[in-house]
Amino acid sequence: MNVRRRLVFRFIGQLVVVGLVLMTIAVAASLWILEELNKLESNREFQEAGLMRLIDTSVQDEKGVHFDEGLLKKVRDSGGWLQLLDDRGNVTQSYYTPADVPRKYASGEIMSYWTETMSFPYSLGLYVDEKDGVTYTLLYGRPKNKADRSLERLLRAGMKQNGDKLELPEADQEQLKKEHDWIQLLDSNGAEIASFNKPNGVPGTYKLSELVLRSRYGYRYNAELLFYYDQSKGNTWILNKPLTGTKPGETPSMFPEIRIILTGLGAIAVASLVTLVLFSFWYGHRFGSPMMHMMQWLSKLGEGVYEEPLDRQGLPRSQDRKGKQRRRYRVYKDVMGSLRRLTDTLRTNEALRSKQETIREEWIAGVTHDLKTPLSTIKGYAHMLESDSLHWTDEEIREFATIIRQKSAYMDDLINDLGLTYRLKNEASPPKRERVELNAYLADVVEQIRCYPAYDEGQVHFVPADRPVEAEIYHPWFRRILDNLIANALLHNEPQTVATVILGDLAESTYSVTIRDNGEGMDETTASLLFERYYRGTNTERRSEGTGLGMAVTRALVHALGGTIEVKTRVGEGTQIKLEFPYV
């Protein structure tokens, strides 16, 4: 998979993860909102929502049914009681049940109490539901007419109107002030006639709709409203009891439902923002850090530093201690691989350039020396011949002329070799080839080479192929290749070294010529630079005939003829140079 696809899949995958996280946050916040609304509703209307939540949160084991302690506390705080009934009307569990409440109900008895066809001192709530295959029947009761009895008791205790004030017994006054309750007396039109302990902000006139709302939805006004209608006078007594944690007379700025919803939405917004910020930092570290690393790497390459930037521990930043690529760099593994290959190539090229620069300087010094030596000789003999004070015999003059010719020929060979190497470097093609039988041709060439005065008798041998080998060659170049390879084998080894030329028929399309010697061999450095035109690998104690370009010319000629050249050597074991040519 290429970098583009990996990045696309990685980005899509991470966006999906972020989407799932945001969705989880939204779902969690929504569930919290529903839970809080249910709690709020159960606080307001325990007979409807509270009983349902009691069953939903119940747990049953071998010891019986266990209800939520917080909900049971609400039963107690509301002044109510709770009973769990079986299918026969028996009470199996009860909580805060007064002594005047039955512990067993006949089939129609509980229905009569519930529908109020029979007198019962408590207002009942009956709820039946099934959970985990078990049917639960809950009976919830609260004292009836709490408001009526509270106001009637105050009226019986002597509460009366005195102008726009209400007078109460001292004990009742202290109790009302302690609980921050207040009482208002309204006429038939809802206007206030008199009041007691009324805080600031409480209206003095009530519409019918407002009385209904305050009585039914007290949480909207932070107070529970209890009322008593005096039928004889047409007046209405109202008792207001502040809700817990609220300030008397203060109207809430918003409904609790809205507050819960806004809190949940705010939590979603904050959690989403934090998630996106964290993801942005993580994303920048995950993808930005490798990009910055690669840019720094490229910058270092431009400055000539051919290695991957390192961390504080001296390790490549994209790798761990075990040399494995770090996770955040794996998506760019193709790019990182290309950078490593580029770094290795540039480092190798720089090393090769430096090595060739050194060799070129050495070669220039050698060529300069090789040219100056014969030139000095020629110059010296020329001065000697033109001197009027010296007189030479004919034999001496011929001797001087021979030396001048030899030195001139050496210089000519050197210049020709330089020209040939550069022509071959520019892919010069061989002139017209001629077809020969290589066994006979090589035997004749080797025989001629044996006659060179520089070689001792028996130093050069030829091993023909098993069958006739015919090929088209360019004779001067082929002969030059053999001359150079045999000269390199014999002139740069001990005098007793033997060179063997072997003709081989490798396949239908190629043949080989191998020059093998039993000399000293070469080390790896010399072998790797053997065919460089700037390198002369001779020992200073060995003979240094030639121009120093012979092996470079040899390789160029082999390549120009479409062949390949391979060297196998080891110090102390001799050298083998194998040439392979295609049949043309």
XYZ file of C-alpha atoms in Angstrom:
584
model
C 0.000 0.000 0.000
C 1.459 3.383 -1.003
C 1.775 6.465 1.184
C -1.331 8.105 -0.262
C -3.601 5.189 0.548
C -2.088 4.717 3.994
C -2.615 8.395 4.796
C -6.218 8.299 3.518
C -7.066 5.190 5.539
C -5.235 6.537 8.599
C -7.033 9.898 8.431
C -10.413 8.257 7.906
C -9.766 5.842 10.768
C -8.770 8.619 13.141
C -11.752 10.768 12.164
C -13.990 7.767 12.834
C -12.376 7.370 16.275
C -12.894 11.057 17.039
C -16.476 10.780 15.806
C -17.067 7.787 18.076
C -15.580 9.670 21.042
C -17.815 12.676 20.361
C -20.809 10.386 19.901
C -19.996 8.655 23.203
C -19.824 12.048 24.917
C -23.158 13.063 23.400
C -24.813 9.769 24.389
C -23.425 9.955 27.930
C -24.594 13.557 28.309
C -28.032 12.659 26.915
C -28.365 9.780 29.348
C -27.354 12.114 32.170
C -29.980 14.653 31.084
C -32.661 11.946 30.998
C -31.573 10.676 34.400
C -31.687 14.146 35.935
C -35.068 14.893 34.376
C -36.392 11.609 35.751
C -35.026 12.483 39.184
C -36.604 15.919 38.956
C -39.902 14.437 37.900
C -39.769 11.845 40.643
C -39.168 14.602 43.187
C -42.198 16.474 41.906
C -44.596 13.618 41.302
C -43.395 10.644 43.275
C -46.682 8.801 42.742
C -46.032 8.757 38.953
C -42.295 8.882 38.279
C -40.880 7.827 41.652
C -42.652 4.472 41.820
C -41.531 3.629 38.287
C -37.911 4.457 39.177
C -38.143 2.353 42.322
C -38.925 -0.703 40.223
C -36.397 0.169 37.503
C -33.573 0.457 40.043
C -34.602 -2.503 42.210
C -32.357 -5.548 42.698
C -33.682 -8.946 43.754
C -31.710 -11.730 45.429
C -32.380 -14.586 47.845
C -32.931 -12.113 50.685
C -35.676 -10.251 48.859
C -36.048 -7.034 46.867
C -33.676 -4.113 47.466
C -34.755 -0.602 46.478
C -32.619 2.459 45.853
C -31.796 4.116 49.181
C -32.035 7.611 47.706
C -35.569 6.993 46.450
C -36.617 5.494 49.785
C -35.308 8.653 51.456
C -37.570 10.690 49.191
C -40.523 8.566 50.376
C -39.629 9.419 53.962
C -38.995 13.129 53.296
C -42.343 13.456 51.556
C -44.048 12.196 54.724
C -45.246 9.111 52.897
C -44.880 5.382 53.256
C -44.348 2.450 50.888
C -45.493 -1.175 50.718
C -44.622 -4.050 48.369
C -47.561 -6.444 47.824
C -47.754 -9.969 46.451
C -50.530 -11.286 44.177
C -52.763 -12.133 47.183
C -52.584 -8.694 48.784
C -50.022 -9.604 51.440
C -47.425 -6.963 52.352
C -43.986 -8.552 51.782
C -41.913 -5.420 52.474
C -42.822 -2.048 53.963
C -41.069 1.255 54.609
C -42.123 4.022 57.039
C -45.643 2.528 57.289
C -47.845 4.045 60.078
C -49.629 1.773 62.541
C -53.073 2.528 61.086
C -52.130 1.171 57.640
C -53.166 -2.495 56.986
C -50.533 -5.243 56.517
C -52.878 -7.279 54.307
C -55.564 -6.237 51.844
C -58.605 -8.120 50.575
C -59.117 -8.340 46.805
C -61.484 -5.366 46.544
C -60.318 -3.482 49.614
C -57.242 -1.881 48.090
C -59.170 -0.945 44.946
C -61.804 0.792 47.061
C -59.160 2.752 48.952
C -57.381 3.663 45.736
C -60.582 4.846 43.963
C -61.708 6.528 47.222
C -65.029 4.702 47.253
C -64.100 3.797 50.822
C -62.799 6.264 53.429
C -59.028 6.085 53.969
C -56.874 8.675 55.753
C -54.142 8.564 53.117
C -53.921 9.519 49.462
C -52.753 6.391 47.607
C -50.612 5.766 44.561
C -50.669 2.268 43.045
C -48.102 1.135 40.501
C -47.723 -2.308 38.892
C -44.817 -3.239 36.592
C -42.775 -6.294 35.554
C -38.999 -6.652 35.676
C -36.908 -9.755 34.903
C -40.079 -11.873 34.797
C -41.273 -10.745 38.254
C -44.392 -8.613 38.762
C -44.045 -5.810 41.335
C -47.035 -4.105 42.997
C -46.115 -0.946 44.918
C -48.492 1.010 47.169
C -47.478 4.546 48.100
C -49.403 6.632 50.601
C -49.352 10.221 51.854
C -51.542 11.958 54.430
C -54.593 13.612 52.878
C -55.376 17.322 52.905
C -52.062 18.390 54.310
C -52.671 21.964 53.307
C -56.208 22.040 54.599
C -55.202 20.623 57.955
C -52.209 22.986 58.251
C -54.287 26.086 57.588
C -57.325 24.815 59.531
C -55.064 24.176 62.518
C -53.742 27.707 62.330
C -57.260 29.081 62.041
C -58.413 26.998 64.982
C -55.338 28.132 66.908
C -56.577 31.728 66.683
C -55.161 33.111 63.434
C -57.228 36.160 62.494
C -57.171 39.298 60.377
C -56.231 42.643 61.860
C -56.263 45.209 59.090
C -53.612 44.210 56.539
C -51.857 42.014 59.102
C -52.508 38.509 60.296
C -52.207 37.710 63.955
C -51.099 34.227 65.131
C -50.150 32.646 68.437
C -46.535 33.259 69.458
C -45.456 29.611 68.965
C -46.896 29.465 65.436
C -45.230 32.743 64.546
C -41.840 31.438 65.642
C -42.366 28.183 63.709
C -43.361 29.987 60.481
C -40.453 32.428 60.725
C -38.024 29.573 61.419
C -39.169 27.713 58.277
C -39.410 31.015 56.274
C -43.072 30.249 55.476
C -45.560 33.012 54.813
C -49.374 33.305 54.743
C -51.601 35.475 52.588
C -55.362 36.104 52.740
C -56.972 36.810 49.337
C -60.384 38.105 48.448
C -62.617 36.555 45.807
C -60.743 38.421 43.042
C -57.314 37.169 44.182
C -56.209 40.459 45.737
C -54.318 40.339 48.996
C -56.247 41.450 52.081
C -53.665 40.636 54.747
C -50.370 38.714 55.145
C -47.867 37.384 57.636
C -44.063 37.078 57.163
C -44.384 37.838 53.448
C -40.894 38.354 51.880
C -40.060 40.922 49.237
C -40.837 39.930 45.671
C -44.052 38.058 46.490
C -47.001 39.341 44.433
C -49.982 40.996 46.172
C -52.518 39.912 43.545
C -52.989 36.475 41.958
C -54.834 35.541 38.818
C -56.728 32.281 38.777
C -54.236 30.756 36.313
C -51.329 31.846 38.495
C -52.808 30.188 41.582
C -53.315 26.979 39.624
C -49.719 27.034 38.313
C -48.216 27.847 41.720
C -50.224 25.052 43.320
C -49.392 22.467 40.636
C -45.871 23.552 39.566
C -44.355 25.065 42.702
C -40.819 24.335 41.486
C -41.279 27.103 38.911
C -41.645 29.613 41.750
C -39.253 28.047 44.318
C -42.148 27.512 46.737
C -44.850 24.942 47.488
C -48.306 26.578 47.701
C -50.990 25.155 50.030
C -54.465 26.694 50.064
C -57.757 26.664 51.979
C -61.009 28.193 50.716
C -63.311 29.786 53.291
C -66.682 29.139 51.693
C -68.588 31.277 54.184
C -66.654 34.470 53.410
C -65.439 33.705 49.864
C -61.848 34.289 50.899
C -58.787 32.094 50.164
C -55.970 31.400 52.601
C -52.625 30.446 51.013
C -49.577 29.078 52.798
C -46.249 29.245 50.901
C -43.390 26.952 51.893
C -39.970 27.717 50.193
C -38.287 24.773 48.523
C -35.062 23.531 50.063
C -32.023 25.563 49.041
C -34.034 28.507 47.678
C -34.403 32.073 48.871
C -37.930 33.006 50.062
C -39.791 35.092 47.512
C -37.167 34.631 44.801
C -38.415 33.422 41.421
C -35.969 31.095 39.552
C -34.252 32.645 36.541
C -34.946 29.500 34.537
C -36.836 26.275 34.914
C -34.896 23.319 36.323
C -35.521 21.366 33.112
C -33.852 24.096 31.103
C -30.966 24.248 33.566
C -30.422 20.488 33.282
C -30.584 20.572 29.474
C -28.225 23.564 29.258
C -25.821 21.877 31.679
C -25.831 18.721 29.582
C -25.342 20.651 26.334
C -22.570 22.691 27.952
C -20.876 19.484 29.077
C -21.101 18.149 25.507
C -19.603 21.375 24.119
C -16.756 21.520 26.668
C -15.944 17.803 26.369
C -16.045 18.027 22.562
C -13.775 21.072 22.584
C -11.303 19.381 24.938
C -11.387 16.239 22.781
C -10.727 18.224 19.602
C -7.896 20.195 21.247
C -6.270 17.006 22.555
C -6.737 15.336 19.178
C -5.193 18.358 17.449
C -2.088 18.179 19.674
C -1.906 14.415 19.200
C -2.462 14.757 15.464
C 0.261 17.389 15.184
C 2.672 15.186 17.140
C 1.680 12.055 15.220
C 1.911 13.462 11.697
C 3.640 16.834 12.031
C 6.664 15.496 13.905
C 7.641 12.988 11.157
C 7.180 15.703 8.509
C 9.412 18.115 10.417
C 11.943 15.294 10.845
C 11.969 14.594 7.107
C 12.319 18.314 6.303
C 15.249 18.558 8.696
C 16.733 15.435 7.127
C 16.492 16.977 3.626
C 18.000 20.201 4.946
C 20.949 18.250 6.380
C 21.425 16.459 3.063
C 21.561 19.860 1.366
C 24.275 20.875 3.827
C 26.317 17.787 3.016
C 25.497 15.822 6.191
C 24.660 12.361 4.848
C 22.940 10.749 7.828
C 19.523 10.760 9.492
C 19.163 13.391 12.265
C 19.700 11.883 15.719
C 17.826 12.298 18.992
C 19.343 13.201 22.369
C 20.424 9.603 22.907
C 22.336 9.515 19.635
C 19.799 7.273 17.868
C 18.012 7.989 14.557
C 14.781 9.744 15.516
C 12.601 7.424 13.441
C 13.946 4.260 15.113
C 13.792 2.769 18.586
C 16.662 1.136 20.475
C 16.087 -2.143 18.618
C 16.389 -0.441 15.234
C 12.684 -0.794 14.447
C 10.746 2.099 12.978
C 8.702 4.037 15.504
C 4.917 3.788 15.149
C 4.281 7.386 14.095
C 6.808 7.071 11.241
C 5.338 3.866 9.771
C 2.734 5.650 7.672
C 5.644 7.356 5.850
C 7.754 4.201 5.556
C 8.019 4.522 1.743
C 9.225 8.122 2.022
C 11.580 7.214 4.874
C 12.946 4.319 2.821
C 13.542 6.649 -0.140
C 15.320 9.138 2.130
C 17.553 6.399 3.523
C 18.418 5.176 0.023
C 19.095 8.750 -1.076
C 21.295 9.294 1.985
C 23.226 6.084 1.331
C 23.643 6.977 -2.350
C 24.841 10.500 -1.584
C 27.201 9.192 1.098
C 28.583 6.573 -1.312
C 28.926 9.114 -4.114
C 30.653 11.549 -1.782
C 33.082 8.859 -0.648
C 33.682 7.824 -4.259
C 34.132 11.433 -5.327
C 36.622 12.003 -2.543
C 38.452 8.808 -3.420
C 38.532 9.671 -7.115
C 39.713 13.167 -6.304
C 42.591 11.677 -4.335
C 43.355 9.210 -7.151
C 43.117 11.965 -9.755
C 45.597 14.099 -7.849
C 47.926 11.133 -7.518
C 47.491 10.311 -11.213
C 48.145 13.890 -12.300
C 51.278 13.851 -10.215
C 52.244 10.494 -11.784
C 51.479 11.601 -15.352
C 53.373 14.829 -14.759
C 56.315 12.809 -13.506
C 56.010 10.289 -16.368
C 56.003 13.104 -18.937
C 58.746 15.112 -17.315
C 61.147 12.131 -17.099
C 61.326 11.365 -20.862
C 61.138 15.092 -21.655
C 64.114 15.705 -19.390
C 66.030 12.930 -21.138
C 65.136 14.256 -24.596
C 66.001 17.782 -23.509
C 69.328 16.678 -22.088
C 70.426 14.796 -25.198
C 69.260 17.648 -27.434
C 71.446 20.119 -25.491
C 74.342 17.711 -25.715
C 73.978 17.374 -29.508
C 73.714 21.100 -30.178
C 76.686 21.999 -27.980
C 79.631 23.412 -29.982
C 82.107 22.454 -27.300
C 81.376 18.751 -27.514
C 82.093 16.442 -30.417
C 80.275 13.067 -30.764
C 81.096 10.061 -32.816
C 78.527 8.593 -35.224
C 77.950 5.644 -32.901
C 77.246 7.970 -29.954
C 74.879 10.069 -32.037
C 72.937 6.924 -33.089
C 72.780 5.894 -29.419
C 71.401 9.306 -28.450
C 68.856 9.146 -31.289
C 67.696 5.695 -30.120
C 67.120 6.954 -26.588
C 65.245 10.026 -27.873
C 63.039 7.827 -30.090
C 62.223 5.455 -27.209
C 61.293 8.300 -24.909
C 59.206 9.903 -27.633
C 57.436 6.591 -28.263
C 56.673 6.277 -24.539
C 55.194 9.761 -24.509
C 53.202 8.961 -27.631
C 51.821 5.799 -26.002
C 50.850 7.748 -22.906
C 49.020 10.403 -24.926
C 47.335 7.745 -27.082
C 46.156 5.861 -23.978
C 44.691 9.047 -22.536
C 42.872 9.796 -25.764
C 41.603 6.204 -26.073
C 40.200 6.105 -22.528
C 38.205 9.280 -23.088
C 36.963 8.143 -26.508
C 35.800 4.843 -25.038
C 34.221 6.673 -22.127
C 32.116 8.527 -24.680
C 30.901 5.157 -26.037
C 33.053 4.866 -29.138
C 32.075 1.818 -31.234
C 34.574 -0.663 -32.701
C 35.385 -0.515 -36.425
C 34.526 -3.406 -38.726
C 34.901 -6.827 -37.082
C 36.297 -10.006 -38.626
C 35.229 -13.600 -38.005
C 37.900 -15.901 -36.500
C 38.171 -19.306 -34.879
C 39.228 -18.356 -31.347
C 41.232 -21.496 -30.477
C 43.663 -20.879 -33.340
C 43.539 -17.092 -32.952
C 44.355 -17.101 -29.220
C 47.057 -19.729 -29.668
C 48.778 -17.468 -32.200
C 48.412 -14.364 -29.984
C 49.798 -16.174 -26.935
C 52.722 -17.463 -28.980
C 53.575 -13.920 -30.050
C 53.331 -12.654 -26.495
C 55.695 -15.407 -25.331
C 58.373 -13.854 -27.545
C 58.309 -10.502 -25.668
C 61.823 -9.888 -24.225
C 60.252 -8.801 -20.919
C 58.832 -12.295 -20.301
C 60.794 -15.399 -19.418
C 60.272 -18.668 -21.227
C 57.294 -20.671 -19.961
C 55.553 -17.752 -18.271
C 52.519 -17.718 -20.609
C 50.274 -20.731 -21.402
C 47.105 -21.274 -23.420
C 44.277 -23.761 -22.726
C 41.890 -24.101 -25.727
C 38.154 -24.879 -25.575
C 36.813 -28.414 -26.057
C 35.298 -27.535 -29.428
C 35.776 -24.883 -32.131
C 34.634 -21.416 -31.072
C 33.934 -18.934 -33.860
C 33.208 -15.275 -33.179
C 33.508 -11.850 -34.771
C 36.116 -9.622 -33.127
C 38.003 -6.405 -33.771
C 41.573 -7.639 -33.788
C 43.489 -4.542 -32.508
C 41.226 -4.062 -29.491
C 41.115 -7.771 -28.652
C 44.900 -8.047 -28.895
C 45.285 -4.927 -26.708
C 43.035 -6.490 -24.046
C 45.152 -9.662 -23.898
C 48.434 -7.720 -23.914
C 47.337 -5.525 -21.025
C 45.950 -8.362 -18.867
C 48.987 -10.615 -19.352
C 51.346 -7.687 -18.751
C 49.464 -6.786 -15.559
C 49.735 -10.408 -14.370
C 53.462 -10.834 -15.095
C 55.042 -7.411 -14.657
C 53.486 -6.729 -11.229
C 54.293 -10.099 -9.640
C 57.409 -12.102 -8.855
C 59.539 -13.144 -11.887
C 58.493 -16.811 -11.575
C 54.772 -15.982 -11.942
C 52.919 -17.950 -14.659
C 49.884 -16.592 -16.585
C 47.390 -18.973 -18.222
C 44.882 -17.966 -20.921
C 41.783 -20.214 -20.941
C 39.092 -20.191 -23.633
C 35.695 -21.372 -22.484
C 32.368 -21.947 -24.289
C 29.761 -20.994 -21.683
C 26.557 -21.247 -23.652
C 25.022 -20.808 -27.067
C 25.069 -17.022 -26.724
C 28.370 -16.274 -24.907
C 31.999 -17.398 -24.636
C 34.689 -16.567 -22.075
C 38.385 -15.801 -21.956
C 40.041 -16.192 -18.535
C 43.534 -14.960 -17.596
C 44.689 -16.683 -14.412
C 48.005 -16.177 -12.612
C 49.650 -17.738 -9.553
C 51.076 -14.475 -8.281
C 50.687 -12.663 -4.991
C 47.050 -11.642 -5.488
C 45.519 -8.311 -4.472
C 43.762 -6.900 -1.433
C 40.184 -5.605 -1.653
C 41.185 -1.972 -2.084
C 43.520 -2.674 -4.985
C 40.980 -5.010 -6.629
C 38.191 -2.430 -6.351
C 40.378 0.263 -7.969
C 42.112 -1.975 -10.496
C 40.286 -0.552 -13.524
C 40.348 3.109 -12.478
C 42.169 5.211 -15.030
C 43.698 7.282 -12.241
C 45.044 4.342 -10.260
C 48.383 2.567 -10.513
C 48.424 -0.318 -8.095
C 52.045 -1.358 -8.458
C 54.309 -1.750 -5.490
C 57.146 0.770 -5.412
C 59.570 -2.131 -5.460
C 58.024 -3.634 -8.616
C 58.612 -2.617 -12.185
C 56.386 0.215 -13.348
C 56.521 -0.069 -17.134
C 53.538 1.347 -18.987
C 51.443 4.440 -18.711
C 49.298 3.483 -15.724
C 46.183 3.448 -17.939
C 46.377 -0.120 -19.218
C 43.640 -1.657 -17.016
C 41.307 1.303 -17.480
C 41.741 0.954 -21.235
C 41.169 -2.808 -20.935
C 37.810 -2.434 -19.164
C 36.667 0.252 -21.595
C 37.607 -1.975 -24.585
C 35.776 -4.975 -23.098
C 32.625 -2.911 -22.602
C 32.929 -1.423 -26.082
C 32.966 -4.974 -27.496
C 29.769 -5.759 -25.535
C 31.489 -7.898 -22.911
C 31.855 -8.001 -19.128
C 34.917 -8.294 -16.910
C 35.104 -9.878 -13.446
C 38.014 -10.085 -10.986
C 38.527 -12.792 -8.368
C 41.581 -12.434 -6.198
C 42.931 -12.933 -2.714
C 46.287 -12.046 -1.213
C 48.641 -15.026 -1.530
C 46.344 -16.975 -3.880
C 46.815 -15.263 -7.231
C 44.318 -13.452 -9.468
C 41.719 -14.542 -12.035
C 40.197 -12.107 -14.522
C 37.267 -13.502 -16.498
C 35.963 -11.917 -19.695
C 32.586 -12.818 -21.202
C 31.584 -11.798 -24.737
C 28.433 -12.400 -26.723
C 28.596 -14.133 -30.092
C 28.154 -11.419 -32.721
